[in-house]
Each structure stands twice: as structure tokens, then as C-alpha cells.
Short mmCIF file of N, CA and C in Angstrom, two decimals:
data_model
loop_
_atom_site.label_atom_id
_atom_site.label_comp_id
_atom_site.label_asym_id
_atom_site.label_seq_id
_atom_site.Cartn_x
_atom_site.Cartn_y
_atom_site.Cartn_z
N MET A 1405 0.85 -1.19 0.00
CA MET A 1405 0.00 0.00 0.00
C MET A 1405 0.89 1.25 0.00
N PRO A 1406 0.67 2.18 -0.91
CA PRO A 1406 1.51 3.38 -0.95
C PRO A 1406 1.28 4.25 0.28
N ARG A 1407 2.35 4.90 0.69
CA ARG A 1407 2.22 5.83 1.81
C ARG A 1407 1.68 7.13 1.28
N GLU A 1408 0.51 7.51 1.75
CA GLU A 1408 -0.10 8.71 1.19
C GLU A 1408 -0.03 9.90 2.14
N HIS A 1409 0.35 9.66 3.38
CA HIS A 1409 0.48 10.76 4.33
C HIS A 1409 1.96 11.06 4.56
N LEU A 1410 2.28 12.31 4.68
CA LEU A 1410 3.68 12.73 4.74
C LEU A 1410 4.39 12.39 6.04
N GLU A 1411 3.68 12.17 7.13
CA GLU A 1411 4.34 11.86 8.39
C GLU A 1411 5.16 10.59 8.27
N GLN A 1412 4.79 9.72 7.36
CA GLN A 1412 5.50 8.47 7.17
C GLN A 1412 6.82 8.68 6.44
N ALA A 1413 7.09 9.87 5.98
CA ALA A 1413 8.34 10.19 5.28
C ALA A 1413 9.16 11.20 6.07
N GLY A 1414 8.96 11.27 7.38
CA GLY A 1414 9.71 12.20 8.22
C GLY A 1414 9.29 13.64 8.04
N PHE A 1415 8.02 13.86 7.86
CA PHE A 1415 7.46 15.18 7.56
C PHE A 1415 7.53 16.12 8.77
N ASP A 1416 7.92 17.38 8.55
CA ASP A 1416 7.98 18.41 9.59
C ASP A 1416 6.79 19.35 9.41
N MET A 1417 5.72 19.11 10.17
CA MET A 1417 4.48 19.86 10.01
C MET A 1417 4.65 21.33 10.38
N ASP A 1418 5.43 21.63 11.40
CA ASP A 1418 5.62 23.03 11.80
C ASP A 1418 6.27 23.84 10.67
N ALA A 1419 7.31 23.28 10.07
CA ALA A 1419 7.98 23.98 8.97
C ALA A 1419 7.03 24.12 7.78
N PHE A 1420 6.22 23.09 7.54
CA PHE A 1420 5.25 23.14 6.45
C PHE A 1420 4.25 24.26 6.68
N ARG A 1421 3.72 24.38 7.90
CA ARG A 1421 2.76 25.45 8.20
C ARG A 1421 3.38 26.83 8.03
N LYS A 1422 4.62 26.99 8.42
CA LYS A 1422 5.31 28.28 8.26
C LYS A 1422 5.47 28.62 6.78
N ARG A 1423 5.88 27.64 5.99
CA ARG A 1423 6.04 27.90 4.55
C ARG A 1423 4.69 28.20 3.91
N LEU A 1424 3.65 27.48 4.31
CA LEU A 1424 2.31 27.71 3.78
C LEU A 1424 1.87 29.14 4.10
N ALA A 1425 2.04 29.57 5.33
CA ALA A 1425 1.65 30.93 5.72
C ALA A 1425 2.44 31.97 4.93
N HIS A 1426 3.73 31.72 4.74
CA HIS A 1426 4.57 32.65 3.98
C HIS A 1426 4.07 32.80 2.55
N TYR A 1427 3.84 31.68 1.87
CA TYR A 1427 3.40 31.75 0.47
C TYR A 1427 1.98 32.30 0.35
N MET A 1428 1.13 32.01 1.32
CA MET A 1428 -0.22 32.58 1.29
C MET A 1428 -0.15 34.10 1.41
N ALA A 1429 0.66 34.60 2.35
CA ALA A 1429 0.81 36.05 2.53
C ALA A 1429 1.39 36.68 1.26
N GLN A 1430 2.36 36.01 0.68
CA GLN A 1430 2.99 36.51 -0.54
C GLN A 1430 1.98 36.65 -1.67
N GLU A 1431 1.01 35.74 -1.74
CA GLU A 1431 -0.01 35.77 -2.78
C GLU A 1431 -1.27 36.52 -2.35
N GLY A 1432 -1.31 36.99 -1.09
CA GLY A 1432 -2.48 37.70 -0.59
C GLY A 1432 -3.71 36.82 -0.51
N MET A 1433 -3.52 35.56 -0.13
CA MET A 1433 -4.64 34.61 -0.10
C MET A 1433 -5.03 34.28 1.34
N ASN A 1434 -6.33 34.14 1.56
CA ASN A 1434 -6.81 33.67 2.85
C ASN A 1434 -7.08 32.17 2.75
N PRO A 1435 -7.27 31.50 3.89
CA PRO A 1435 -7.45 30.04 3.87
C PRO A 1435 -8.62 29.56 3.02
N ALA A 1436 -9.76 30.24 3.08
CA ALA A 1436 -10.93 29.81 2.31
C ALA A 1436 -10.68 29.91 0.81
N LYS A 1437 -10.06 31.00 0.39
CA LYS A 1437 -9.79 31.20 -1.04
C LYS A 1437 -8.79 30.16 -1.54
N LEU A 1438 -7.75 29.89 -0.74
CA LEU A 1438 -6.75 28.91 -1.15
C LEU A 1438 -7.36 27.51 -1.20
N SER A 1439 -8.17 27.17 -0.21
CA SER A 1439 -8.84 25.85 -0.22
C SER A 1439 -9.66 25.68 -1.49
N LYS A 1440 -10.43 26.72 -1.82
CA LYS A 1440 -11.28 26.65 -3.01
C LYS A 1440 -10.44 26.52 -4.28
N ARG A 1441 -9.41 27.35 -4.40
CA ARG A 1441 -8.56 27.33 -5.59
C ARG A 1441 -7.86 25.97 -5.74
N ALA A 1442 -7.55 25.34 -4.61
CA ALA A 1442 -6.87 24.05 -4.64
C ALA A 1442 -7.84 22.88 -4.83
N GLY A 1443 -9.15 23.18 -4.81
CA GLY A 1443 -10.13 22.11 -4.98
C GLY A 1443 -10.30 21.26 -3.74
N LEU A 1444 -10.05 21.86 -2.58
CA LEU A 1444 -10.14 21.14 -1.31
C LEU A 1444 -11.38 21.55 -0.54
N ASN A 1445 -11.66 20.83 0.51
CA ASN A 1445 -12.72 21.18 1.44
C ASN A 1445 -12.52 22.63 1.88
N ALA A 1446 -13.59 23.36 2.08
CA ALA A 1446 -13.52 24.79 2.41
C ALA A 1446 -12.69 25.07 3.66
N ARG A 1447 -12.60 24.12 4.58
CA ARG A 1447 -11.85 24.32 5.82
C ARG A 1447 -10.47 23.67 5.81
N ALA A 1448 -10.07 23.09 4.70
CA ALA A 1448 -8.82 22.33 4.66
C ALA A 1448 -7.61 23.14 5.10
N VAL A 1449 -7.43 24.32 4.55
CA VAL A 1449 -6.26 25.13 4.89
C VAL A 1449 -6.33 25.58 6.35
N THR A 1450 -7.50 25.97 6.81
CA THR A 1450 -7.66 26.36 8.21
C THR A 1450 -7.32 25.19 9.12
N ASP A 1451 -7.77 24.01 8.77
CA ASP A 1451 -7.47 22.82 9.58
C ASP A 1451 -5.97 22.54 9.62
N ILE A 1452 -5.29 22.74 8.51
CA ILE A 1452 -3.84 22.57 8.49
C ILE A 1452 -3.18 23.62 9.37
N GLN A 1453 -3.58 24.87 9.21
CA GLN A 1453 -2.97 25.97 9.98
C GLN A 1453 -3.18 25.80 11.48
N GLN A 1454 -4.32 25.29 11.88
CA GLN A 1454 -4.64 25.16 13.30
C GLN A 1454 -4.24 23.81 13.89
N GLY A 1455 -3.58 22.99 13.11
CA GLY A 1455 -3.05 21.72 13.61
C GLY A 1455 -4.05 20.58 13.70
N ARG A 1456 -5.25 20.77 13.16
CA ARG A 1456 -6.23 19.68 13.19
C ARG A 1456 -5.85 18.59 12.19
N ILE A 1457 -5.11 18.95 11.16
CA ILE A 1457 -4.56 17.97 10.24
C ILE A 1457 -3.10 17.81 10.62
N LYS A 1458 -2.75 16.62 11.07
CA LYS A 1458 -1.39 16.36 11.55
C LYS A 1458 -0.43 15.98 10.43
N SER A 1459 -0.95 15.41 9.36
CA SER A 1459 -0.11 14.97 8.26
C SER A 1459 -0.93 15.00 6.97
N PRO A 1460 -0.77 16.04 6.16
CA PRO A 1460 -1.57 16.12 4.93
C PRO A 1460 -1.17 15.04 3.93
N ARG A 1461 -2.12 14.72 3.08
CA ARG A 1461 -1.85 13.77 2.01
C ARG A 1461 -0.97 14.43 0.96
N VAL A 1462 -0.21 13.61 0.26
CA VAL A 1462 0.65 14.11 -0.81
C VAL A 1462 -0.19 14.88 -1.83
N GLN A 1463 -1.37 14.35 -2.15
CA GLN A 1463 -2.27 15.02 -3.11
C GLN A 1463 -2.63 16.42 -2.62
N THR A 1464 -2.87 16.56 -1.33
CA THR A 1464 -3.25 17.86 -0.75
C THR A 1464 -2.10 18.85 -0.91
N VAL A 1465 -0.90 18.41 -0.59
CA VAL A 1465 0.27 19.29 -0.70
C VAL A 1465 0.46 19.74 -2.14
N MET A 1466 0.33 18.81 -3.07
CA MET A 1466 0.50 19.16 -4.48
C MET A 1466 -0.59 20.11 -4.95
N ALA A 1467 -1.82 19.92 -4.47
CA ALA A 1467 -2.92 20.81 -4.84
C ALA A 1467 -2.67 22.22 -4.31
N LEU A 1468 -2.16 22.32 -3.08
CA LEU A 1468 -1.86 23.63 -2.50
C LEU A 1468 -0.73 24.31 -3.27
N GLU A 1469 0.30 23.56 -3.59
CA GLU A 1469 1.42 24.14 -4.35
C GLU A 1469 0.94 24.63 -5.71
N ASN A 1470 0.13 23.85 -6.36
CA ASN A 1470 -0.39 24.25 -7.67
C ASN A 1470 -1.23 25.52 -7.55
N ALA A 1471 -2.11 25.57 -6.53
CA ALA A 1471 -2.98 26.73 -6.34
C ALA A 1471 -2.18 27.99 -6.01
N LEU A 1472 -1.03 27.82 -5.39
CA LEU A 1472 -0.17 28.96 -5.04
C LEU A 1472 0.84 29.28 -6.15
N GLY A 1473 0.83 28.47 -7.20
CA GLY A 1473 1.77 28.69 -8.30
C GLY A 1473 3.19 28.30 -7.95
N LEU A 1474 3.34 27.33 -7.05
CA LEU A 1474 4.66 26.90 -6.60
C LEU A 1474 5.08 25.63 -7.31
N SER A 1475 6.35 25.37 -7.29
CA SER A 1475 6.85 24.12 -7.83
C SER A 1475 6.54 22.99 -6.86
N PRO A 1476 6.41 21.78 -7.39
CA PRO A 1476 6.21 20.64 -6.50
C PRO A 1476 7.38 20.52 -5.53
N GLY A 1477 7.07 20.37 -4.28
CA GLY A 1477 8.09 20.26 -3.24
C GLY A 1477 8.39 21.56 -2.53
N ALA A 1478 7.92 22.69 -3.05
CA ALA A 1478 8.23 23.98 -2.43
C ALA A 1478 7.70 24.07 -1.00
N LEU A 1479 6.50 23.59 -0.76
CA LEU A 1479 5.95 23.65 0.60
C LEU A 1479 6.68 22.69 1.54
N LEU A 1480 7.39 21.73 0.97
CA LEU A 1480 8.16 20.78 1.78
C LEU A 1480 9.59 21.27 1.99
N GLY A 1481 9.93 22.39 1.37
CA GLY A 1481 11.27 22.95 1.55
C GLY A 1481 12.27 22.52 0.51
N PHE A 1482 11.81 21.97 -0.61
CA PHE A 1482 12.71 21.51 -1.67
C PHE A 1482 12.84 22.56 -2.76
N GLY A 1483 14.03 22.92 -3.08
CA GLY A 1483 14.32 23.70 -4.26
C GLY A 1483 13.65 25.05 -4.38
N PRO A 1484 13.75 25.61 -5.59
CA PRO A 1484 13.18 26.94 -5.83
C PRO A 1484 11.66 26.91 -5.83
N ALA A 1485 11.07 28.08 -5.70
CA ALA A 1485 9.61 28.19 -5.64
C ALA A 1485 8.95 28.10 -7.00
N THR A 1486 9.73 28.07 -8.07
CA THR A 1486 9.14 27.93 -9.40
C THR A 1486 9.93 26.92 -10.21
N VAL A 1487 9.24 26.23 -11.09
CA VAL A 1487 9.89 25.30 -12.02
C VAL A 1487 9.27 25.52 -13.40
N SER A 1488 9.88 24.91 -14.38
CA SER A 1488 9.35 25.07 -15.74
C SER A 1488 7.96 24.46 -15.84
N ALA A 1489 7.18 24.98 -16.77
CA ALA A 1489 5.83 24.46 -17.00
C ALA A 1489 5.89 23.00 -17.41
N GLU A 1490 6.90 22.64 -18.17
CA GLU A 1490 7.04 21.25 -18.63
C GLU A 1490 7.24 20.29 -17.46
N LEU A 1491 8.11 20.65 -16.53
CA LEU A 1491 8.34 19.80 -15.36
C LEU A 1491 7.09 19.74 -14.49
N GLN A 1492 6.45 20.85 -14.28
CA GLN A 1492 5.24 20.87 -13.47
C GLN A 1492 4.15 19.99 -14.08
N GLU A 1493 3.99 20.04 -15.39
CA GLU A 1493 3.00 19.21 -16.07
C GLU A 1493 3.32 17.73 -15.88
N LEU A 1494 4.58 17.38 -16.01
CA LEU A 1494 4.99 15.99 -15.84
C LEU A 1494 4.70 15.50 -14.42
N LEU A 1495 5.02 16.30 -13.43
CA LEU A 1495 4.81 15.91 -12.05
C LEU A 1495 3.33 15.72 -11.73
N HIS A 1496 2.47 16.50 -12.33
CA HIS A 1496 1.04 16.36 -12.09
C HIS A 1496 0.45 15.12 -12.75
N GLU A 1497 1.18 14.53 -13.69
CA GLU A 1497 0.73 13.31 -14.34
C GLU A 1497 1.06 12.05 -13.54
N LEU A 1498 1.91 12.16 -12.54
CA LEU A 1498 2.34 11.00 -11.77
C LEU A 1498 1.24 10.50 -10.84
N ASP A 1499 1.16 9.18 -10.71
CA ASP A 1499 0.19 8.63 -9.76
C ASP A 1499 0.69 8.84 -8.34
N GLU A 1500 -0.18 8.59 -7.38
CA GLU A 1500 0.14 8.90 -5.98
C GLU A 1500 1.35 8.13 -5.46
N ALA A 1501 1.47 6.86 -5.83
CA ALA A 1501 2.60 6.05 -5.37
C ALA A 1501 3.92 6.61 -5.91
N THR A 1502 3.92 7.02 -7.16
CA THR A 1502 5.13 7.59 -7.76
C THR A 1502 5.44 8.94 -7.14
N GLN A 1503 4.42 9.74 -6.84
CA GLN A 1503 4.63 11.02 -6.16
C GLN A 1503 5.33 10.79 -4.82
N GLN A 1504 4.87 9.80 -4.09
CA GLN A 1504 5.45 9.51 -2.79
C GLN A 1504 6.91 9.07 -2.93
N GLN A 1505 7.19 8.22 -3.90
CA GLN A 1505 8.57 7.79 -4.13
C GLN A 1505 9.46 8.97 -4.46
N LEU A 1506 8.96 9.87 -5.27
CA LEU A 1506 9.72 11.06 -5.64
C LEU A 1506 9.98 11.94 -4.43
N LEU A 1507 8.99 12.13 -3.59
CA LEU A 1507 9.18 12.94 -2.38
C LEU A 1507 10.22 12.34 -1.45
N VAL A 1508 10.18 11.03 -1.28
CA VAL A 1508 11.16 10.36 -0.42
C VAL A 1508 12.56 10.51 -1.01
N THR A 1509 12.67 10.36 -2.31
CA THR A 1509 13.95 10.51 -2.98
C THR A 1509 14.48 11.94 -2.84
N LEU A 1510 13.63 12.92 -3.08
CA LEU A 1510 14.05 14.32 -2.94
C LEU A 1510 14.48 14.62 -1.52
N ARG A 1511 13.76 14.11 -0.55
CA ARG A 1511 14.12 14.34 0.85
C ARG A 1511 15.49 13.73 1.15
N SER A 1512 15.76 12.54 0.63
CA SER A 1512 17.05 11.91 0.89
C SER A 1512 18.18 12.68 0.22
N LEU A 1513 17.93 13.25 -0.95
CA LEU A 1513 18.94 14.04 -1.62
C LEU A 1513 19.27 15.32 -0.85
N ARG A 1514 18.27 15.88 -0.19
CA ARG A 1514 18.47 17.11 0.58
C ARG A 1514 19.37 16.85 1.78
N LYS A 1515 19.36 15.64 2.31
CA LYS A 1515 20.16 15.29 3.50
C LYS A 1515 21.61 15.04 3.17
N THR A 1516 21.93 14.85 1.89
CA THR A 1516 23.32 14.54 1.53
C THR A 1516 24.10 15.77 1.23
#
């Protein structure tokens, strides 16, 4: 079974919330607007910010990054905040299991 929640990959929720708040402020977005733009439940971003969601799903993180115009992995602290449209399109085509493998690989590369 693929790991779909980030806590299973050594996820740092506090750092994630700080990056989310930073990018939201940068884009002038409130939680309700970001949730809607990301195609999530109306309270999803608020629940993340207030700690009711302890470990978001990979799909949720990718939806938030897309809605904020960020590159995949930006909310997790990987790389620059923007990537080419071609790379972003390719990443959105990946299934959930492959997304998780990629996240684990990127995290391991960051540690080296």
C-alpha cells in the first residue's frame, strides 16, 4: 500500500505550516480562497494551519502548491519556488505512489 500521508516520510508539520503561511501572505490569499482554488474542502487550509490535520496527504500538498503557483516540493522545503511548466506538467501526471517515491527521494537528496 503506498504511503499517502507525509508523516511516514519524516514530515515536519511546523515547517510546512510556516512555509504555507509565507506563500499565502505573498499571494495575498486567505485560507478559504486557497482551499477553493486548490479544490479542497472549504476548511482544509484552516485545519492545516490550526493543527487539526497532523499529516496532509501528498495530493493535498501538491494541490496547495499548484494553487499557489509553486513548484512541486516547495511547501516541503525543496528547491526553488518555481519550475518550468514542462516539469510541473509531468509531475502532475504521476500517480500517488510515484509522487510519494519522488518525495522520499528528494528528501534523501536534501540530506546529503
